[in-house]
Short mmCIF file of C-alpha atoms in Angstrom, two decimals:
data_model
loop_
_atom_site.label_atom_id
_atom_site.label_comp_id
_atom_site.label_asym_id
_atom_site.label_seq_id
_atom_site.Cartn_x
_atom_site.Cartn_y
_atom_site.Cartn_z
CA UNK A 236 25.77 -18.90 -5.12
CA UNK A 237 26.53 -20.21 -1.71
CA UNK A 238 23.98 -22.79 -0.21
CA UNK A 239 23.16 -20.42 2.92
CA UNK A 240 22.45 -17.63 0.51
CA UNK A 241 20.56 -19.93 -1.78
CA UNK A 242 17.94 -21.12 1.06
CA UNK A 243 17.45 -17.27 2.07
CA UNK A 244 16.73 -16.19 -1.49
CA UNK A 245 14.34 -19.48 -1.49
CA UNK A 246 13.11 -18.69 1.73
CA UNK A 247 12.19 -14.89 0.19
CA UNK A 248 10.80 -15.63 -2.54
CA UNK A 249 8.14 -18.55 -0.31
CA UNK A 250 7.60 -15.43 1.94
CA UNK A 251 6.64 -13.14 -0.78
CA UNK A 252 3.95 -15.30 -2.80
CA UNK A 253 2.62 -15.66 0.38
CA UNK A 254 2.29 -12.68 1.39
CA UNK A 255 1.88 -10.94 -2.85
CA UNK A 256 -0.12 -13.30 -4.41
CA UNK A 257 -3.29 -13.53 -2.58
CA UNK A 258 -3.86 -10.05 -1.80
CA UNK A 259 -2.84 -8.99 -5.52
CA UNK A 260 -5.62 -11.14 -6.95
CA UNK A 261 -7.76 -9.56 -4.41
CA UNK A 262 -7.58 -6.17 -6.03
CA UNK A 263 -6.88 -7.27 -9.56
CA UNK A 264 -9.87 -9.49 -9.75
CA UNK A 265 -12.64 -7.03 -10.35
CA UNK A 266 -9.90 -5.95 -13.27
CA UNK A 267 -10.98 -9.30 -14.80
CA UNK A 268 -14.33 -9.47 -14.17
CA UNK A 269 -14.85 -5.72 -15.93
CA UNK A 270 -15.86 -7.43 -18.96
CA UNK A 271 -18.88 -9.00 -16.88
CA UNK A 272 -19.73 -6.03 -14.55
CA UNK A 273 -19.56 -3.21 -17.06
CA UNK A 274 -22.48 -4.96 -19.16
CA UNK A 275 -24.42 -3.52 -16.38
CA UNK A 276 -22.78 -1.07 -14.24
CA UNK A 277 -21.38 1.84 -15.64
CA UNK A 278 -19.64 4.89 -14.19
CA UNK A 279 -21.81 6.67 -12.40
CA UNK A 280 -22.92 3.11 -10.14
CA UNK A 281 -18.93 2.21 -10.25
CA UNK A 282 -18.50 5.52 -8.45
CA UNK A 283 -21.38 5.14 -6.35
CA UNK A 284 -19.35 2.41 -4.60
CA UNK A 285 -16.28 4.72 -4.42
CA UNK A 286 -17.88 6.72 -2.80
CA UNK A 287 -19.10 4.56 0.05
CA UNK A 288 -15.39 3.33 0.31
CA UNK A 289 -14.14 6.79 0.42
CA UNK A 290 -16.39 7.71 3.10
CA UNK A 291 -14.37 5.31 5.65
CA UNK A 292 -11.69 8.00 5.24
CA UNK A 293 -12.72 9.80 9.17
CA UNK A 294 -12.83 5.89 10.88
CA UNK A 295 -9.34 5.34 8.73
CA UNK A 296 -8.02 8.21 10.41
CA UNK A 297 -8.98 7.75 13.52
CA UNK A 298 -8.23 4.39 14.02
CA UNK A 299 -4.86 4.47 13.20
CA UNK A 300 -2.58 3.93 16.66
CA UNK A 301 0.90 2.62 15.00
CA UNK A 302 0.57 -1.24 15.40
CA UNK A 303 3.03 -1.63 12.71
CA UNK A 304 5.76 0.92 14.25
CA UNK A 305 5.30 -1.18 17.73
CA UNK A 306 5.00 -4.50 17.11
CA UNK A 307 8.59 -4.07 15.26
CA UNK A 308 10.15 -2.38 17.74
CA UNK A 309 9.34 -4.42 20.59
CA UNK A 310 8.90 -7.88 19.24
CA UNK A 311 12.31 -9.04 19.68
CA UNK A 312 12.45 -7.69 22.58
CA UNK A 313 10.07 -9.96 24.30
CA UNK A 314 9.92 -13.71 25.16
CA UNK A 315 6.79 -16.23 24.25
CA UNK A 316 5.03 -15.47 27.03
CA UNK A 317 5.40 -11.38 26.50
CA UNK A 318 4.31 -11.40 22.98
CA UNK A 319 1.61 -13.44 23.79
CA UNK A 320 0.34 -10.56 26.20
CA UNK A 321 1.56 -7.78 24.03
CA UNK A 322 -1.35 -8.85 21.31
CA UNK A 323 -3.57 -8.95 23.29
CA UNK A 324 -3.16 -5.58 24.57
CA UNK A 325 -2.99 -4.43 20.47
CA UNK A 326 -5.99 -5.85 20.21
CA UNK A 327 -7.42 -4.15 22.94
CA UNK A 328 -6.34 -0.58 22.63
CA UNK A 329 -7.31 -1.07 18.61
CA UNK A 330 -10.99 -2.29 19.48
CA UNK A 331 -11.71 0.87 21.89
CA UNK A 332 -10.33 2.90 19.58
CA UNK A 333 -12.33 1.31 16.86
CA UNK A 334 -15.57 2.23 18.96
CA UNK A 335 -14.19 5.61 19.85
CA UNK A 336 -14.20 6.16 16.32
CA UNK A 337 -17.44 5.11 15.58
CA UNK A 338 -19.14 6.73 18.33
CA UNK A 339 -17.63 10.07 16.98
CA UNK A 340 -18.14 9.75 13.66
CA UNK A 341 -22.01 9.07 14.13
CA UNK A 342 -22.21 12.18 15.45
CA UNK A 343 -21.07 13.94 12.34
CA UNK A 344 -21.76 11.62 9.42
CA UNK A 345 -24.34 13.36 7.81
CA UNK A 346 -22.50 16.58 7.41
CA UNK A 347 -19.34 14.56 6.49
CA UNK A 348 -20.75 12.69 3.99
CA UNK A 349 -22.23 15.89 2.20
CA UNK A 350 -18.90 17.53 2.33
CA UNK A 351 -17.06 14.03 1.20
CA UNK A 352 -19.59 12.54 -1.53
CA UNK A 353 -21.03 15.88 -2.90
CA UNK A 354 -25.00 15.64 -4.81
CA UNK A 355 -24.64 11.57 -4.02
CA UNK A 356 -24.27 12.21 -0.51
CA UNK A 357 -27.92 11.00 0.03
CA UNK A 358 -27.28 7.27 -1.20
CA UNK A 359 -24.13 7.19 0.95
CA UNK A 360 -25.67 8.33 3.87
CA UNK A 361 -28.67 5.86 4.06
CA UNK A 362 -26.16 3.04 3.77
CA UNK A 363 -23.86 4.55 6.59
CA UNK A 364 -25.36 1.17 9.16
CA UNK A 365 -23.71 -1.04 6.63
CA UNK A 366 -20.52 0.77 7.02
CA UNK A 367 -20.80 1.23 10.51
CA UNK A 368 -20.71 -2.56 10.81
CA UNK A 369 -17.71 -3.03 8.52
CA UNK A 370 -15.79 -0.72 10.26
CA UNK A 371 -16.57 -2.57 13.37
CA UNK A 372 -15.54 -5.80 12.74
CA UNK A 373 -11.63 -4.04 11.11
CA UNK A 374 -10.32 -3.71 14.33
CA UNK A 375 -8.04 -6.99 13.85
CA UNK A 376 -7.37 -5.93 10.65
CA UNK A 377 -3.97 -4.18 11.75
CA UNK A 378 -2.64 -6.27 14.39
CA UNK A 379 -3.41 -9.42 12.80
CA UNK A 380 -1.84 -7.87 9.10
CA UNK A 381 1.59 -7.07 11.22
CA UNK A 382 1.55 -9.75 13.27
CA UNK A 383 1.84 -12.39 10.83
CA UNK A 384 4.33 -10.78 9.20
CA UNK A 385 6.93 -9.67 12.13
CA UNK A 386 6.21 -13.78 13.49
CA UNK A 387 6.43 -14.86 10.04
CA UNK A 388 3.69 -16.77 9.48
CA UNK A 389 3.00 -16.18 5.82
CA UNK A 390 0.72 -18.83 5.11
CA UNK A 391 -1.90 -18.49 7.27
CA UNK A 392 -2.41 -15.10 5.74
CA UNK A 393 -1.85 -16.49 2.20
CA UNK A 394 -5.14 -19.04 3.35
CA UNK A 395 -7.26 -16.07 4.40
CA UNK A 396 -7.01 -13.75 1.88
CA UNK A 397 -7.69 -16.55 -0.95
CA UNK A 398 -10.92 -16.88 1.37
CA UNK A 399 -11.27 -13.37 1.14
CA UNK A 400 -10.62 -13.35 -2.53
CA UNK A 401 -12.96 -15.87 -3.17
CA UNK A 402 -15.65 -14.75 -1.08
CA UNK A 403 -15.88 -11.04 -1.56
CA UNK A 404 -15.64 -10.97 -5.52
CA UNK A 405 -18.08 -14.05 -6.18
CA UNK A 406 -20.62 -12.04 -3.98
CA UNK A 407 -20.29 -8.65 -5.77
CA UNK A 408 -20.07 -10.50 -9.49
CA UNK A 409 -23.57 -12.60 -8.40
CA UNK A 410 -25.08 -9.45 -7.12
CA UNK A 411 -24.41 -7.46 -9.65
CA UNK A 412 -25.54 -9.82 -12.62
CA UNK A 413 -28.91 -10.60 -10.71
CA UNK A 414 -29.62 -7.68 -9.53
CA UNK A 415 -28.28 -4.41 -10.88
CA UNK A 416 -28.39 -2.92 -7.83
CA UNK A 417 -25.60 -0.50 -6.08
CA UNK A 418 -26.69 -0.99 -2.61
CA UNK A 419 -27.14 -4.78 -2.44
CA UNK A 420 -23.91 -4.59 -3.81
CA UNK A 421 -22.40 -2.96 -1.11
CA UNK A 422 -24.22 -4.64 1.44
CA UNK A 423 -22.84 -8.02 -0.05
CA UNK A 424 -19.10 -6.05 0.60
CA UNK A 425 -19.78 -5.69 4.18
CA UNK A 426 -21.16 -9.15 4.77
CA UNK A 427 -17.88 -10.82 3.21
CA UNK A 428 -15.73 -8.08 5.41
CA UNK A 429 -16.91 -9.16 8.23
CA UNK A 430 -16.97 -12.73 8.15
CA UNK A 431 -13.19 -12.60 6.85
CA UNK A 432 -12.23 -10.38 9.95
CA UNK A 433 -14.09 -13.50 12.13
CA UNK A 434 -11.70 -15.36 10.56
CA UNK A 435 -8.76 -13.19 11.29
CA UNK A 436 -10.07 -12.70 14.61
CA UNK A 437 -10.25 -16.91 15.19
CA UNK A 438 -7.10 -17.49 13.83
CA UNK A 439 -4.92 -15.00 16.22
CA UNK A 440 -6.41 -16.37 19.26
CA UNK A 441 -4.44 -19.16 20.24
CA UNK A 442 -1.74 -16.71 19.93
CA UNK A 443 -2.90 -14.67 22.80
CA UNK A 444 -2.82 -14.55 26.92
CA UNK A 445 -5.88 -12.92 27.90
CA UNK A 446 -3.40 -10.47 30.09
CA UNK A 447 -3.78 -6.42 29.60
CA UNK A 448 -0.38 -5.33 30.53
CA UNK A 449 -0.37 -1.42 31.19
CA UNK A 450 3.45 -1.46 30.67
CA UNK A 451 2.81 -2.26 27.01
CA UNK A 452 0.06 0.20 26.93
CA UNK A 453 2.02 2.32 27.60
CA UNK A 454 5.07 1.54 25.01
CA UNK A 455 1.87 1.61 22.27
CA UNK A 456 1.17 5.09 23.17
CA UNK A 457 4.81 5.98 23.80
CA UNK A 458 5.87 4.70 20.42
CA UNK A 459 2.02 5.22 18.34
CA UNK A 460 1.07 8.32 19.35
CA UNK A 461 3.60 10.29 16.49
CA UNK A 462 2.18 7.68 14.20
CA UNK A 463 -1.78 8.44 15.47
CA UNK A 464 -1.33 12.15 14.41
CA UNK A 465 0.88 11.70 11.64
CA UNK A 466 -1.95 8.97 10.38
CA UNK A 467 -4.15 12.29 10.26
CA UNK A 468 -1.84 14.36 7.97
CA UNK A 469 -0.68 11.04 6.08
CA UNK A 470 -4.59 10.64 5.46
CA UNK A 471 -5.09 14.17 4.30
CA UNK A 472 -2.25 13.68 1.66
CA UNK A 473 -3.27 10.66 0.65
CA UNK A 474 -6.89 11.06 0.15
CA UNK A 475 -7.23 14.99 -0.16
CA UNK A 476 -7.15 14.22 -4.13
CA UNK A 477 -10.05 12.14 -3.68
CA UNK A 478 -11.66 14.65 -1.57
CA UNK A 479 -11.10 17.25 -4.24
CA UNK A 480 -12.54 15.25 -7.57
CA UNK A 481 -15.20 13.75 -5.46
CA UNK A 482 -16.56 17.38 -3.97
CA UNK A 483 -15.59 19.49 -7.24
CA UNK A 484 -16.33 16.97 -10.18
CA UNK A 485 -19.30 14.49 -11.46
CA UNK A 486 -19.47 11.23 -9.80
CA UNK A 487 -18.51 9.83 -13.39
CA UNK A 488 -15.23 11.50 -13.26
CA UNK A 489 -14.21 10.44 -9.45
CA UNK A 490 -15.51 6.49 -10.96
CA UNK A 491 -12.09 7.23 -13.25
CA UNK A 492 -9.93 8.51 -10.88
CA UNK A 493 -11.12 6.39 -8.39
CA UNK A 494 -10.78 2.89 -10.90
CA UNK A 495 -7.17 4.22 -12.01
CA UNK A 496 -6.20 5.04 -7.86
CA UNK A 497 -6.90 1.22 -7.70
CA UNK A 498 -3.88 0.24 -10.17
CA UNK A 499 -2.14 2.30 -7.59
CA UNK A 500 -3.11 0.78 -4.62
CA UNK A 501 -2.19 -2.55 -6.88
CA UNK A 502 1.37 -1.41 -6.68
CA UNK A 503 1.30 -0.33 -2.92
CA UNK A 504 -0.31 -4.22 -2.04
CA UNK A 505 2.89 -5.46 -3.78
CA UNK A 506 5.29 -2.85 -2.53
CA UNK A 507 4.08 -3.36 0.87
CA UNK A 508 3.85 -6.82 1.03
CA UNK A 509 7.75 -7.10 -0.99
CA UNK A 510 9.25 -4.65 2.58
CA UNK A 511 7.31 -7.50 4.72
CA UNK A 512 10.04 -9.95 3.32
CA UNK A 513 13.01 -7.94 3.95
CA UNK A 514 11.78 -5.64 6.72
CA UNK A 515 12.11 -8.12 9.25
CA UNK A 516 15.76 -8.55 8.32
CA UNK A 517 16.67 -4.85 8.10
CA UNK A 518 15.36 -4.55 11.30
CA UNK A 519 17.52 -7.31 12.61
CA UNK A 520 20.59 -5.99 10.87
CA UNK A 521 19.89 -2.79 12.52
CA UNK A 522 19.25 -4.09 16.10
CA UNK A 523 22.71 -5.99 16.07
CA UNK A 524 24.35 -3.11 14.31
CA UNK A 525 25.25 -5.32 11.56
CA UNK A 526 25.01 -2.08 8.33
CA UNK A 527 26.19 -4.54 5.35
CA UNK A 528 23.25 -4.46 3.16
CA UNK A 529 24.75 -5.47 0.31
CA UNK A 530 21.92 -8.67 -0.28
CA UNK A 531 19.18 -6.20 0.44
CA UNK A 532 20.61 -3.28 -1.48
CA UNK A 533 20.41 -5.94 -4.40
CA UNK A 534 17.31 -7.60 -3.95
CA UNK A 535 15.97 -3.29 -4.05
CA UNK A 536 17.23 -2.54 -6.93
CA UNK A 537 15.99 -5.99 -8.87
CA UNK A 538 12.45 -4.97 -7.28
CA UNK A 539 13.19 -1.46 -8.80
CA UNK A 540 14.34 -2.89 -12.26
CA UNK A 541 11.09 -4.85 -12.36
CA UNK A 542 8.68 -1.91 -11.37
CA UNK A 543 10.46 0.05 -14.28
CA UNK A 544 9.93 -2.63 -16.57
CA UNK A 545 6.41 -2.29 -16.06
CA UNK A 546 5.71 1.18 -16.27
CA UNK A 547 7.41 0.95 -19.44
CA UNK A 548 5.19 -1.54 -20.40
CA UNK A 549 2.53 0.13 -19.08
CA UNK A 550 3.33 3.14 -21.79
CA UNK A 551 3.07 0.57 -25.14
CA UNK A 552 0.32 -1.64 -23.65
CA UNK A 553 -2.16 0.27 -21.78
CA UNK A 554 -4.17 1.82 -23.71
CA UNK A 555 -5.89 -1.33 -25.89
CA UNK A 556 -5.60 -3.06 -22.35
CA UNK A 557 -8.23 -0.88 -21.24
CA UNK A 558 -10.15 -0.61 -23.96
CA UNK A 559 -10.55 -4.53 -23.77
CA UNK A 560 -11.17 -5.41 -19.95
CA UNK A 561 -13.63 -2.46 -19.94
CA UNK A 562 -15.65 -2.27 -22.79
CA UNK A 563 -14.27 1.28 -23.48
CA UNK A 564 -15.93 2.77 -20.50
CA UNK A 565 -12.27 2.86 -18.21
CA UNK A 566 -10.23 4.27 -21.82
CA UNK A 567 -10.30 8.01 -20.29
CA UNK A 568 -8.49 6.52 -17.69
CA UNK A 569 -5.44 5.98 -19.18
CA UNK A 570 -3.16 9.36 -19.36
CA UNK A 571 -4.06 9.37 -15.03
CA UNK A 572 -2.64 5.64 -14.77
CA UNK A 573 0.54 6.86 -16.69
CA UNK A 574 1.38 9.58 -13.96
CA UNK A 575 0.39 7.27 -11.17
CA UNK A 576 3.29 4.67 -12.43
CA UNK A 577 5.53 7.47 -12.27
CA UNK A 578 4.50 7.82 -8.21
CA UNK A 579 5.22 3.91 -8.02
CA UNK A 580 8.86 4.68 -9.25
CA UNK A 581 9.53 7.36 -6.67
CA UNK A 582 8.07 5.15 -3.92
CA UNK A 583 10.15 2.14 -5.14
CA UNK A 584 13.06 4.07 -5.19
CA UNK A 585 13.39 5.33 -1.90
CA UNK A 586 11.60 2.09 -0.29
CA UNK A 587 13.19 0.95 3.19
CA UNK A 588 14.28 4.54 4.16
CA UNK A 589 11.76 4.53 7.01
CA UNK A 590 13.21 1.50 8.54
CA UNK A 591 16.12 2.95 10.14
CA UNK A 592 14.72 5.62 11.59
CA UNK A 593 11.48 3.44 13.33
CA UNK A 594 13.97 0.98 14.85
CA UNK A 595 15.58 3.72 16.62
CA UNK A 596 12.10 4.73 17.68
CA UNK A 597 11.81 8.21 16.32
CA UNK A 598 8.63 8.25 14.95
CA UNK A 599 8.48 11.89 15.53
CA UNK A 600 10.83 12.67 12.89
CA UNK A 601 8.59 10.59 10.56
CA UNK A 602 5.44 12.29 11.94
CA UNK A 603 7.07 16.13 10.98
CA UNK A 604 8.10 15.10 7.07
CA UNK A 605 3.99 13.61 7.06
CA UNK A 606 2.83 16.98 8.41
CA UNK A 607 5.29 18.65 6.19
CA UNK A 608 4.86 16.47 2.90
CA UNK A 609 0.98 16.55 3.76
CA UNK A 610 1.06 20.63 3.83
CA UNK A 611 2.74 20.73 0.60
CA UNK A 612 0.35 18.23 -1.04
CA UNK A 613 -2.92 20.03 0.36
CA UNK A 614 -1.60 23.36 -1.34
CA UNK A 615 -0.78 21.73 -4.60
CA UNK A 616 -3.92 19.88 -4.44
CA UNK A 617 -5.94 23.23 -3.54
CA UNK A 618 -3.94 25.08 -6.67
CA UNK A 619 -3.95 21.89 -9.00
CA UNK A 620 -7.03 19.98 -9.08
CA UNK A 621 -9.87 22.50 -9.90
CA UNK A 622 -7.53 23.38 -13.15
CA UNK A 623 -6.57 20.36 -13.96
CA UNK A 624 -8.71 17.60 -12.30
CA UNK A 625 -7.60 14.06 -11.96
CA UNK A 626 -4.57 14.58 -14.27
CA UNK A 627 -3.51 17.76 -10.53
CA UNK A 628 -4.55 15.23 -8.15
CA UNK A 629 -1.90 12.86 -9.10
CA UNK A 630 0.67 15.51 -9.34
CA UNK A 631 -0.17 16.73 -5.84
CA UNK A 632 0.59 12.96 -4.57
CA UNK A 633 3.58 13.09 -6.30
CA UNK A 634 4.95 16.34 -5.21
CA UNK A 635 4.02 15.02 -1.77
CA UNK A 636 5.28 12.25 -1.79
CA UNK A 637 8.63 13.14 -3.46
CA UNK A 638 9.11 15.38 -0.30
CA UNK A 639 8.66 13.02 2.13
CA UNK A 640 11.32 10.54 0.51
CA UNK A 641 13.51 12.76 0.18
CA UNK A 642 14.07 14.44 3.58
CA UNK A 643 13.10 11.00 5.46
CA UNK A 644 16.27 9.62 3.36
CA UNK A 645 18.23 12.79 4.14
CA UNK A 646 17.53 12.07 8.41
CA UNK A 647 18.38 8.17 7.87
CA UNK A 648 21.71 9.27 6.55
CA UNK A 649 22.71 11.55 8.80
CA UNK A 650 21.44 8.98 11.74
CA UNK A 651 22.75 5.99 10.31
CA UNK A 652 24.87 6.90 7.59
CA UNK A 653 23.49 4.11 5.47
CA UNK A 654 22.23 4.49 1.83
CA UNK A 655 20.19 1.90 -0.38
CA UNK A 656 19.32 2.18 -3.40
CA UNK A 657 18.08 5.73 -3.54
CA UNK A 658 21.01 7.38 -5.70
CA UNK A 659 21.26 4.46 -7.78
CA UNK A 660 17.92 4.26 -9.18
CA UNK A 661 17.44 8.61 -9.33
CA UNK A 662 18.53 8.72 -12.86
CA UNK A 663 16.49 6.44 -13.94
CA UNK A 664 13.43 8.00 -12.01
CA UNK A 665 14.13 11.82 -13.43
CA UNK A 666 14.57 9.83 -17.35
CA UNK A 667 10.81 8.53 -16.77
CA UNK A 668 9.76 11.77 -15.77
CA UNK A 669 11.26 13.31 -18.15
CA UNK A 670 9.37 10.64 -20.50
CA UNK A 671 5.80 11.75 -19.06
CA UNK A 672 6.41 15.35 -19.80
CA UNK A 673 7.61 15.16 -23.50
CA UNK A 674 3.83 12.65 -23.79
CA UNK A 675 2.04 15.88 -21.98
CA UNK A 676 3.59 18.67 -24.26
CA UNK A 677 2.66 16.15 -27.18
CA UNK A 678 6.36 15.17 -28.52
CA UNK A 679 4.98 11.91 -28.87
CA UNK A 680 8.09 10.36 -31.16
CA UNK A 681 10.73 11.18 -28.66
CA UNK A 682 9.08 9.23 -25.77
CA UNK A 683 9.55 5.45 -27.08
CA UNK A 684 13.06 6.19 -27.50
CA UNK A 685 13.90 7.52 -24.58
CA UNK A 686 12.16 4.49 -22.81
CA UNK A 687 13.90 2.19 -24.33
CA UNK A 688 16.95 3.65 -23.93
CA UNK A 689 16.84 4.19 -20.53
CA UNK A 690 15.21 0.41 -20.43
CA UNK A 691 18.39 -0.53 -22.06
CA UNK A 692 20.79 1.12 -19.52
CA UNK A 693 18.73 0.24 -16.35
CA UNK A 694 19.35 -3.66 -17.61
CA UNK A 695 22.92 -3.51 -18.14
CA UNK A 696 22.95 -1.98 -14.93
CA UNK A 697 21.35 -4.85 -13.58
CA UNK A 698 23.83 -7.47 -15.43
CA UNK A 699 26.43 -5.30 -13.43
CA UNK A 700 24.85 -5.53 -10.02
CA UNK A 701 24.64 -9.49 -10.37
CA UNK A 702 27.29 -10.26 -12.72
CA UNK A 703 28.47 -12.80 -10.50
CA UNK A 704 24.98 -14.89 -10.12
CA UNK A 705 24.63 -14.77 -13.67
CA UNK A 706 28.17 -16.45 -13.79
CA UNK A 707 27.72 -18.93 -11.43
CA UNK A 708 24.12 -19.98 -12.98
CA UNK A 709 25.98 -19.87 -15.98
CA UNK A 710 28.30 -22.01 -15.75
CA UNK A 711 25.61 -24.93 -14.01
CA UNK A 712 23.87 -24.41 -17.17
CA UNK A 713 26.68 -25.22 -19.18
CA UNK A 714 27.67 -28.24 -16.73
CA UNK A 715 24.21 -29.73 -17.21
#
């Protein structure tokens, strides 16, 4: 391996515990504290808390302006002084619409919360000050999230979220054990998320001028405003399962659904924060019309090989897994986490596709597959979920989001001409499926076969890809 390429791949692999590790232990944390907190929670004040966090869905939506399709597109573009001005006006245009949002919202809560949280919608609603607050103080949240991550600045977002980590779980855990109570527990969550976002806040000052340029306002709205309504549709897809089990099932049942979405959102903290790493050289690649993405293409498919592995793993494993962190109360759980990893594979397959198309600035072709994809997943959710509960709302995500890949990868070849690692990986990807099915229909002794087979093939494939590392490392193992 050449030393330039050696010092990138090190230079990756710095970025990405930086940017992984943290947040990762943020949400797998209250895995490993289960054993603790089910002693004396148990699912219906588990989805109590849900609840409350599903209930941010109309400030989510609303909020939502496209920081991280402008700061991208216009970073490079600007000198110190620029950038420095260009945050602050993010910052700006995210606070009013922050208090936009709330100021609506108020208006409606009550009804919203009904409709959202179902016969718990009373709880919910008396602690709507609380979330008020939190949402408040989240307007840094996106700019400061992009920001350090298109100036790379990995670390100071590695320090904050281990303050976060530490902060936010020791709180709930103490609360929880000496109390038993739901709502000082999630008052104790919106203390911690606002002092963290004080500390976000703090650290992205020195990086401003206190200058509102109206010329970059108006590149936010020129480039976010495709992103602000396809944020609405993107919402409804993405939540409208939760919407469903919360409004037509018991609050014990949304606790499951809910506890397994969270394995999911595991995978989307690292899936996200693996295209901060390369994203920023994509985007670079693209800008200088540079298309040989042979090192990214590679690094893809090793991120793909890995995701595989642990779906597969998932399969073997996950069941007594369960049964142990939980004290049996998360074991229903299991058959819903299953289809979810099979939603991680089609995400991880066609990951990057976007990128192409947002450096040439046409959001609106992203914002018409979200309105599409989010159509199709409303009326699979509408005909799935009430037959089939949790087990439809995870197909309607997939169907959804299957979609979405799929035509956003068909417009970034036909703009670009440019192709990752999407037809590679597809066989592997329908095999899993196929897989999931065969456990459904209850041919339980042809599934661990046809895992391991297509385990098998997916890691000679991988030998293939980087025959040539392997070689070279090889070969200094043998000199040493």
């Amino acid at each position: 391996m050449p030393i330039a390429e050696f010092k990138e791949m090190k230079k990756f692999i710095k970025n990405f515990i930086c940017y992984v590790l943290p947040e990762f232990l943020v949400l797998s944390l209250p895995f490993l504290t289960l054993p603790i907190t089910t002693r004396y929670f148990g699912l219906e004040e588990f989805g109590l808390i849900a609840l409350f966090s599903l209930c941010q869905l109309p400030f989510v939506v609303l909020r939502e302006f496209g920081v991280g399709y402008s700061l991208p597109a216009m970073w490079f573009d600007l000198d110190q002084s620029q950038r420095k001005s260009f945050l602050f006006t993010l910052l700006i245009v995210s606070l009013a619409i922050t208090i936009i949002s709330i100021i609506l919202v108020s208006f409606l809560y009550e009804w919203v919360f009904v409709w959202l949280a179902n016969d718990s919608a009373t709880f919910v609603i008396s602690m709507y000050p609380w979330m008020a607050l939190s949402v408040f103080s989240q307007f840094v949240t996106p700019v400061f999230s992009h920001w350090v991550v298109i100036a790379e600045r990995s670390s100071v977002f590695m320090r904050i979220k281990f303050l976060e980590l530490i902060l936010s779980n020791t709180a709930m855990v103490l609360v929880i054990v000496y109390s038993s109570k739901v709502e000082y527990v999630i008052i104790s969550m919106s203390l911690s998320v606002m002092f963290v976002n004080c500390i976000r806040l703090l650290s992205i000052f020195p990086h401003l001028n206190y200058d509102f340029d109206r010329r970059f306002f108006s590149e936010i709205l020129t480039i976010g405003y495709p992103i602000f309504f396809r944020s609405f549709f993107n919402q409804l897809r993405g939540q409208v399962d939760k919407v469903f089990v919360s409004s037509l099932f018991s609050v014990q049942t949304f606790a499951l659904y809910s506890w397994s979405f969270r394995f999911y959102q595991m995978f989307n903290t690292l899936n996200g924060h693996f295209s901060k790493v390369y994203s920023p050289r994509v985007f670079q690649k693209l800008s200088k019309e540079d298309f040989d993405f042979h090192k990214i293409n590679r690094m893809l498919f090793f991120w793909f090989y890995f995701i595989f592995l642990g779906s597969v793993l998932f399969f073997f494993l996950g069941k007594p897994l369960i049964n142990v962190i939980s004290n049996g109360v998360y074991l229903n759980a299991y058959p819903i986490i299953l289809l979810f990893s099979g939603l991680c594979l089609i995400e991880t397959a066609f990951c990057a596709v976007d990128l192409p198309i947002t450096q040439k600035r046409k959001t609106k072709y992203i914002l018409g597959t979200t309105i599409f994809g989010s159509l199709i997943g409303l009326l699979s959710a509408f005909l799935l979920i009430p037959e089939m509960g949790p087990i439809g709302a995870v197909l309607s995500l997939i169907i959804s989001s299957f979609l979405i890949r799929i035509i956003n990868s068909m417009i970034k070849f036909r703009m670009t001409r440019i192709l990752f690692i999407e037809l590679r990986v597809t066989p592997y990807v329908i095999a899993y499926f196929v897989a999931m099915t065969l456990h459904f229909a209850g041919l339980e002794e042809i599934v661990p076969s046809l895992l391991l087979t297509s385990m098998t093939f997916i890691s000679l494939h991988w030998v293939v890809i980087e025959r040539k590392s392997l070689l070279t490392l090889w070969r200094r193992l043998n000199i040493q």
